Short mmCIF file of C-alpha atoms in Angstrom, two decimals:
data_model
loop_
_atom_site.label_atom_id
_atom_site.label_comp_id
_atom_site.label_asym_id
_atom_site.label_seq_id
_atom_site.Cartn_x
_atom_site.Cartn_y
_atom_site.Cartn_z
CA MET A 317 0.21 -0.27 0.03
CA LYS A 318 1.54 3.42 -1.23
CA GLU A 319 1.07 6.15 1.44
CA LYS A 320 0.39 9.71 0.03
CA ILE A 321 0.74 12.54 3.19
CA SER A 322 0.45 15.70 2.22
CA LYS A 323 2.74 18.12 3.45
CA ARG A 324 0.15 19.76 5.53
CA GLU A 325 -1.57 16.92 6.84
CA ALA A 326 2.36 15.87 7.92
CA ILE A 327 2.83 19.41 9.82
CA PHE A 328 -0.63 19.32 11.51
CA TYR A 329 0.25 15.58 12.56
CA SER A 330 3.68 16.78 14.05
CA HIS A 331 2.16 19.98 15.26
CA LYS A 332 -0.32 18.14 17.26
CA MET A 333 1.96 15.01 18.34
CA ALA A 334 4.44 17.78 19.94
CA GLN A 335 1.76 19.47 21.24
CA LEU A 336 0.71 16.45 23.17
CA SER A 337 3.52 14.74 23.52
CA LYS A 338 5.04 18.14 25.64
CA ALA A 339 1.78 18.36 27.61
CA LEU A 340 1.87 14.98 28.74
CA TRP A 341 5.88 14.56 29.36
CA LYS A 342 5.54 18.30 31.22
CA ALA A 343 2.49 16.94 33.19
CA ILE A 344 4.48 13.87 34.48
CA GLU A 345 7.73 15.57 34.84
CA LYS A 346 6.10 17.72 37.74
CA ASP A 347 4.37 15.11 39.71
CA TRP A 348 7.89 12.92 39.37
CA GLN A 349 9.62 15.70 40.70
CA GLU A 350 7.24 16.61 43.65
CA TRP A 351 7.46 13.07 44.07
CA THR A 352 11.23 11.85 44.84
CA LYS A 353 12.20 15.69 46.11
CA PRO A 354 11.81 14.88 49.75
CA PHE A 355 14.39 11.88 49.15
CA GLN A 356 16.95 14.57 47.52
CA LEU A 357 16.35 12.99 44.18
CA ASN A 358 15.97 14.47 40.91
CA ILE A 359 14.22 12.93 37.84
CA ASN A 360 17.65 11.52 36.10
CA GLU A 361 18.92 10.48 39.67
CA HIS A 362 15.53 8.56 40.57
CA HIS A 363 14.93 6.97 37.28
CA ILE A 364 18.97 5.67 37.27
CA LEU A 365 17.95 3.93 40.56
CA TRP A 366 14.76 2.57 39.11
CA ILE A 367 16.05 1.16 36.16
CA ALA A 368 19.18 -0.97 37.86
CA TYR A 369 16.12 -1.60 40.70
CA HIS A 370 13.93 -3.27 38.45
CA LEU A 371 16.48 -4.61 36.11
CA LYS A 372 18.75 -5.72 38.96
CA GLY A 373 21.86 -4.18 37.64
CA ALA A 374 22.56 -2.21 34.53
CA SER A 375 25.13 -1.41 32.52
CA ILE A 376 25.46 2.65 31.70
CA SER A 377 24.56 1.87 27.98
CA GLU A 378 20.67 0.58 29.27
CA ILE A 379 20.43 2.89 31.46
CA SER A 380 20.77 5.71 29.03
CA LYS A 381 18.94 3.81 26.22
CA PHE A 382 16.22 2.87 28.51
CA GLY A 383 16.02 6.15 30.81
CA VAL A 384 16.38 8.00 27.19
CA MET A 385 19.18 10.18 28.30
CA HIS A 386 22.65 10.60 27.17
CA VAL A 387 25.30 8.20 28.35
CA SER A 388 27.41 11.40 29.68
CA THR A 389 23.93 12.09 31.67
CA ALA A 390 23.70 8.53 33.07
CA PHE A 391 27.03 8.19 33.82
CA ASN A 392 27.70 11.87 35.84
CA PHE A 393 23.87 10.99 37.85
CA SER A 394 25.19 7.55 38.28
CA LYS A 395 28.99 8.97 39.70
CA LYS A 396 26.69 11.20 42.14
CA LEU A 397 24.79 8.32 43.53
CA GLU A 398 27.64 6.47 44.46
CA LYS A 399 29.39 9.12 45.96
CA ARG A 400 25.94 9.19 47.93
CA GLY A 401 26.63 5.40 48.66
CA LEU A 402 23.18 4.72 46.46
CA LEU A 403 25.15 2.46 43.74
CA GLN A 404 28.19 0.59 42.78
CA PHE A 405 30.07 0.62 39.48
CA SER A 406 31.29 -3.18 38.42
CA LYS A 407 32.70 -4.65 35.05
CA ARG A 408 30.82 -8.18 34.64
CA GLU A 409 32.95 -11.27 33.82
CA ASN A 410 31.38 -12.25 30.20
CA ASP A 411 31.42 -8.31 29.57
CA LYS A 412 34.60 -6.40 30.23
CA ARG A 413 33.55 -3.78 27.68
CA ASN A 414 30.58 -1.91 29.71
CA THR A 415 30.56 -0.35 32.72
CA TYR A 416 27.87 -1.88 34.95
CA ILE A 417 26.11 -0.52 38.00
CA GLU A 418 23.95 -2.02 41.03
CA LEU A 419 22.43 -0.71 43.87
CA THR A 420 23.73 -1.10 47.63
CA ASP A 421 21.53 -1.84 50.02
CA ASP A 422 21.00 1.51 50.41
CA GLY A 423 20.31 2.61 47.41
CA ASN A 424 17.77 -0.61 47.13
CA GLU A 425 16.23 1.27 50.81
CA LEU A 426 15.90 4.37 49.25
CA LEU A 427 14.26 3.07 45.92
CA GLU A 428 11.75 0.75 47.92
CA ALA A 429 10.86 3.92 50.57
CA THR A 430 10.11 6.18 47.08
CA LEU A 431 7.89 3.61 45.97
CA SER A 432 5.95 3.11 49.01
CA GLU A 433 5.68 6.86 49.46
CA TYR A 434 4.29 7.26 46.12
CA ASN A 435 0.66 8.49 46.42
CA PRO A 436 -1.52 7.87 43.60
CA GLU A 437 -3.40 11.13 44.64
CA ASP A 438 -0.63 13.05 43.67
CA ASN A 439 -0.48 11.95 40.37
CA SER A 440 -2.13 14.05 37.52
CA VAL A 441 -1.93 11.49 34.99
CA LEU A 442 -3.49 9.25 36.94
CA ARG A 443 -5.87 11.67 37.98
CA GLY A 444 -6.61 12.53 34.28
CA SER A 445 -7.38 8.95 33.58
CA LEU A 446 -10.24 8.42 35.58
CA PRO A 447 -12.83 9.10 33.12
CA MET A 448 -11.48 6.84 30.50
CA THR A 449 -11.36 3.91 33.27
CA GLU A 450 -14.86 4.53 33.86
CA MET A 451 -15.82 4.23 30.40
CA TYR A 452 -13.47 1.30 29.33
CA GLY A 453 -13.76 -0.34 33.07
CA LYS A 454 -10.01 -0.42 33.32
CA LEU A 455 -7.20 1.93 32.95
CA PRO A 456 -6.45 3.08 29.35
CA GLU A 457 -3.81 1.13 27.49
CA PHE A 458 -2.47 3.53 25.04
CA LEU A 459 -2.11 0.81 22.04
CA ASP A 460 -1.31 3.51 19.59
CA LEU A 461 1.18 5.10 21.90
CA SER A 462 3.43 1.99 22.36
CA ALA A 463 2.86 1.03 18.95
CA LEU A 464 4.63 4.15 18.08
CA ILE A 465 7.08 4.18 20.77
CA LYS A 466 8.18 0.58 19.70
CA GLU A 467 8.48 1.88 15.90
CA ILE A 468 10.75 4.77 16.73
CA TYR A 469 12.90 2.90 19.56
CA GLY A 470 12.49 -0.96 18.40
CA GLU A 471 11.66 -4.02 19.94
CA GLU A 472 14.24 -3.89 22.65
CA TYR A 473 13.19 -0.77 24.34
CA MET A 474 9.48 -2.36 24.75
CA GLU A 475 11.08 -5.38 26.40
CA ILE A 476 13.21 -3.65 29.02
CA LEU A 477 9.73 -2.09 29.41
CA GLU A 478 7.81 -5.22 30.06
CA ARG A 479 10.59 -6.74 32.29
CA SER A 480 10.43 -3.43 34.34
CA LEU A 481 6.75 -3.51 34.43
CA GLU A 482 7.03 -7.45 35.21
CA ASN A 483 8.90 -6.42 38.54
CA ILE A 484 6.63 -4.07 39.44
CA GLU A 485 4.06 -7.12 39.55
CA ASP A 486 6.19 -9.43 41.33
CA GLU A 487 7.37 -6.84 44.22
CA ALA A 488 6.36 -7.47 47.75
CA THR A 489 7.44 -3.80 48.14
CA VAL A 490 4.01 -2.26 47.21
CA GLN A 491 0.89 -3.15 48.90
CA GLU A 492 -1.93 -4.18 47.49
CA GLU A 493 -4.03 -1.40 48.79
CA PRO A 494 -6.81 -0.42 47.44
CA THR A 495 -7.25 3.38 46.21
CA ASP A 496 -10.37 5.19 46.44
CA LEU A 497 -10.18 7.05 43.48
CA GLU A 498 -13.46 8.73 44.45
CA ASN A 499 -12.45 10.45 46.99
CA PHE A 500 -10.12 12.71 45.10
CA LYS A 501 -12.08 13.07 41.96
CA ASN A 502 -13.84 16.18 42.90
CA GLN A 503 -10.53 17.89 44.74
CA PRO A 504 -9.08 20.91 42.35
CA LYS A 505 -7.02 20.05 39.59
CA SER A 506 -2.90 20.72 40.19
CA SER A 507 -2.03 21.96 36.98
CA MET B 774 -19.31 4.07 39.89
CA LYS B 775 -16.37 3.37 42.07
CA GLU B 776 -12.49 2.69 41.12
CA LYS B 777 -10.61 0.33 43.02
CA ILE B 778 -7.20 0.56 41.94
CA SER B 779 -4.33 -0.77 43.89
CA LYS B 780 -1.41 0.94 44.38
CA ARG B 781 0.57 -1.54 42.31
CA GLU B 782 -1.65 -0.94 39.46
CA ALA B 783 -1.26 2.76 39.65
CA ILE B 784 2.69 2.75 40.10
CA PHE B 785 2.65 0.06 36.87
CA TYR B 786 0.23 2.91 34.92
CA SER B 787 2.68 5.56 35.96
CA HIS B 788 5.66 3.83 35.16
CA LYS B 789 4.71 2.48 31.64
CA MET B 790 2.99 6.02 31.17
CA ALA B 791 6.51 8.37 32.33
CA GLN B 792 8.72 5.67 29.85
CA LEU B 793 6.48 5.94 26.71
CA SER B 794 5.94 10.02 27.23
CA LYS B 795 9.43 10.80 28.26
CA ALA B 796 10.41 8.42 24.98
CA LEU B 797 7.66 10.43 22.88
CA TRP B 798 9.12 13.85 23.93
CA LYS B 799 12.61 13.23 23.95
CA ALA B 800 11.72 12.11 19.89
CA ILE B 801 9.74 15.13 18.77
CA GLU B 802 12.55 17.18 20.56
CA LYS B 803 15.66 15.89 19.03
CA ASP B 804 13.50 16.25 15.23
CA TRP B 805 12.29 19.92 16.48
CA GLN B 806 15.65 20.84 17.02
CA GLU B 807 17.33 19.81 13.96
CA TRP B 808 14.23 21.14 12.11
CA THR B 809 14.96 24.84 13.82
CA LYS B 810 18.47 24.95 14.09
CA PRO B 811 19.39 26.37 10.77
CA PHE B 812 17.18 28.92 11.22
CA GLN B 813 18.95 29.69 14.66
CA LEU B 814 16.10 28.89 16.73
CA ASN B 815 16.06 26.81 19.73
CA ILE B 816 12.64 24.66 20.63
CA ASN B 817 10.90 27.45 22.75
CA GLU B 818 11.60 30.39 20.53
CA HIS B 819 10.32 28.40 17.65
CA HIS B 820 7.65 27.52 19.99
CA ILE B 821 6.92 31.40 20.88
CA LEU B 822 6.97 32.65 17.08
CA TRP B 823 4.67 29.49 16.06
CA ILE B 824 1.80 30.15 18.56
CA ALA B 825 1.80 33.77 17.77
CA TYR B 826 1.63 33.21 14.39
CA HIS B 827 -1.55 30.64 14.40
CA LEU B 828 -3.28 32.99 17.22
CA LYS B 829 -2.57 35.97 15.08
CA GLY B 830 -0.75 37.69 18.52
CA ALA B 831 -1.25 36.16 21.75
CA SER B 832 -0.38 37.45 25.06
CA ILE B 833 2.79 35.88 26.81
CA SER B 834 -0.26 33.99 29.49
CA GLU B 835 -1.42 32.21 26.30
CA ILE B 836 2.33 31.47 25.21
CA SER B 837 3.27 30.06 28.69
CA LYS B 838 -0.22 28.04 28.69
CA PHE B 839 -0.44 26.70 25.23
CA GLY B 840 3.53 26.27 25.13
CA VAL B 841 3.53 24.42 28.22
CA MET B 842 6.38 26.72 29.49
CA HIS B 843 6.75 28.96 32.65
CA VAL B 844 5.41 32.44 32.45
CA SER B 845 9.82 33.82 32.60
CA THR B 846 11.01 31.65 29.92
CA ALA B 847 8.04 32.79 27.70
CA PHE B 848 8.72 35.92 28.37
CA ASN B 849 12.43 35.86 28.21
CA PHE B 850 12.49 34.37 25.22
CA SER B 851 9.96 36.93 23.40
CA LYS B 852 12.18 39.45 24.71
CA LYS B 853 15.17 37.77 22.52
CA LEU B 854 12.72 37.60 19.80
CA GLU B 855 12.22 41.28 19.90
CA LYS B 856 15.68 42.12 19.73
CA ARG B 857 15.78 40.16 16.85
CA GLY B 858 13.20 41.96 14.91
CA LEU B 859 11.11 38.62 15.00
CA LEU B 860 8.12 40.42 17.16
CA GLN B 861 6.99 43.51 18.96
CA PHE B 862 5.17 43.45 22.44
CA SER B 863 2.08 45.59 22.89
CA LYS B 864 -0.98 46.37 25.40
CA ARG B 865 -4.32 45.60 24.15
CA GLU B 866 -7.05 48.16 24.65
CA ASN B 867 -9.34 45.95 25.96
CA ASP B 868 -6.98 43.96 28.09
CA LYS B 869 -4.44 46.61 29.86
CA ARG B 870 -3.39 43.86 32.16
CA ASN B 871 -1.49 41.20 29.82
CA THR B 872 1.16 41.80 27.54
CA TYR B 873 1.02 40.79 24.06
CA ILE B 874 2.94 39.62 21.68
CA GLU B 875 2.57 39.99 17.58
CA LEU B 876 5.15 38.65 14.61
CA THR B 877 6.45 41.42 12.83
CA ASP B 878 6.80 40.94 8.88
CA ASP B 879 10.35 39.34 9.52
CA GLY B 880 9.20 37.09 11.90
CA ASN B 881 5.94 35.61 10.14
CA GLU B 882 8.62 35.57 7.08
CA LEU B 883 10.86 33.67 9.53
CA LEU B 884 8.16 31.08 10.20
CA GLU B 885 6.68 30.68 7.42
CA ALA B 886 10.28 29.66 6.20
CA THR B 887 10.15 27.18 8.76
CA LEU B 888 7.23 25.26 7.58
CA SER B 889 8.44 25.31 3.91
CA GLU B 890 11.53 23.70 5.12
CA TYR B 891 9.95 20.93 7.23
CA ASN B 892 10.85 18.18 5.98
CA PRO B 893 8.32 14.98 6.92
CA GLU B 894 11.18 12.34 5.78
CA ASP B 895 13.19 13.80 8.84
CA ASN B 896 10.29 13.07 11.26
CA SER B 897 10.68 10.00 13.45
CA VAL B 898 7.42 10.37 15.19
CA LEU B 899 5.58 10.44 11.39
CA ARG B 900 8.14 7.97 10.39
CA GLY B 901 6.92 5.75 13.13
CA SER B 902 3.69 6.17 12.57
CA LEU B 903 3.70 4.85 9.08
CA PRO B 904 2.96 0.91 10.01
CA MET B 905 -0.63 2.30 11.66
CA THR B 906 -1.33 4.30 8.94
CA GLU B 907 -1.21 1.39 6.68
CA MET B 908 -3.31 -0.71 8.83
CA TYR B 909 -6.11 2.01 9.42
CA GLY B 910 -6.00 3.66 6.00
CA LYS B 911 -4.91 7.19 7.83
CA LEU B 912 -2.97 8.22 10.44
CA PRO B 913 -3.57 7.37 13.92
CA GLU B 914 -5.63 10.03 16.00
CA PHE B 915 -4.73 9.30 19.68
CA LEU B 916 -7.87 9.59 20.95
CA ASP B 917 -6.67 8.40 24.89
CA LEU B 918 -4.15 10.74 24.55
CA SER B 919 -5.99 13.90 23.69
CA ALA B 920 -8.87 12.88 26.29
CA LEU B 921 -6.15 12.80 28.51
CA ILE B 922 -4.38 16.09 28.06
CA LYS B 923 -7.83 17.36 28.12
CA GLU B 924 -8.62 16.35 31.78
CA ILE B 925 -5.25 17.33 33.03
CA TYR B 926 -4.70 20.81 30.74
CA GLY B 927 -8.61 21.91 30.41
CA GLU B 928 -10.66 22.15 27.58
CA GLU B 929 -8.89 25.68 26.87
CA TYR B 930 -5.94 23.91 26.21
CA MET B 931 -7.66 21.56 23.70
CA GLU B 932 -9.45 24.29 22.18
CA ILE B 933 -6.28 26.48 21.55
CA LEU B 934 -4.64 23.39 19.86
CA GLU B 935 -7.68 23.34 17.68
CA ARG B 936 -7.68 26.81 16.65
CA SER B 937 -3.83 26.29 15.51
CA LEU B 938 -4.57 23.07 14.19
CA GLU B 939 -7.48 24.72 11.61
CA ASN B 940 -5.12 27.68 11.02
CA ILE B 941 -2.63 25.07 9.34
CA GLU B 942 -5.55 23.56 7.33
CA ASP B 943 -6.41 27.12 6.00
CA GLU B 944 -2.52 28.28 5.19
CA ALA B 945 -1.67 28.98 1.88
CA THR B 946 2.36 28.58 2.81
CA VAL B 947 2.61 25.03 2.74
CA GLN B 948 1.44 23.24 -0.44
CA GLU B 949 -0.34 20.34 -0.95
CA GLU B 950 2.62 18.34 -2.07
CA PRO B 951 1.68 14.47 -1.54
CA THR B 952 5.00 13.11 0.04
CA ASP B 953 5.68 9.35 -0.79
CA LEU B 954 6.22 7.97 2.75
CA GLU B 955 7.23 4.58 1.19
CA ASN B 956 10.61 6.32 -0.26
CA PHE B 957 11.81 6.54 3.14
CA LYS B 958 10.35 3.46 4.91
CA ASN B 959 13.38 1.41 4.20
CA GLN B 960 15.85 4.01 5.28
CA PRO B 961 17.86 3.14 8.62
CA LYS B 962 16.19 5.06 11.62
CA SER B 963 17.57 7.70 13.22
CA SER B 964 17.55 7.09 16.49
#
């Protein structure tokens, strides 16, 4: 099948995607910052700890790819976390070329503390998803968005995402307390 | 209907959304930077020009809201664009409290030059949308994403988005040249 997309349609589409995507990311970024600030972690630092936690250790290159951050950003923030005793660097026997990081006990503890402090009621994306959740009977799946990211970033990105999501399902840290989302539906929006 | 979402489900969902959203925004940001760099414009500057162009003048507060940038960012970059003679500041008779910006002829010309230089083949989001476009027979609509942004940012954000999209449809600048997307489907991905 031959696609004929006019330049106007292309600009229209990419303008819309830019606006929606920037708005979504800025909302997520803001929530994330507020969530991890009490732990003296910025988003990059928390993201590094989170990836290393879920993957049970990761190379700097995996952190960079999956965290969608530059290799030097991944490396420099990992160094800062090492100084705080939250992770350690190592080489692996079967892969001498790459630098790996692994959380220390303190790092594990801190990451788990952030997870247990996570409050769904502070999350504007979760809050904004409620009307769709009511309509669908479950949280929306964003299949188009997942398909698009898979196209842009490749299979591997989605595999790491799925591995990290499976780990969340297995974790003992996060208790199965149902959150009564009705209670905060009528509170003023944070934005 | 009462929603019961467990804390685990909430973390799962917000982790997934954070990963997808960061990945999408970083891809868009990268394409956007490369598109506007030859015009000596960064993303914020181009975004300001674009919003003012589509809305035929806008207040700093509209730029900030719709551009999802801090008011001071909107103001400071607008000042830089003013110094380059690309826009001018003004007050409106019926609204003395807000500062408005309006593109100069040079600003209009530059923005239109960026649009006519826009190359759909350089756009990783557009490229990544091709398989869905083949499947659906049209570009994907991301209705869930739009619904979510409407919930988080409110009706007004979506109205401004629609106004700016209508303007793209009306514009004479962008010619209706069909782009043969088949031609670049098998090129290596940029990421």
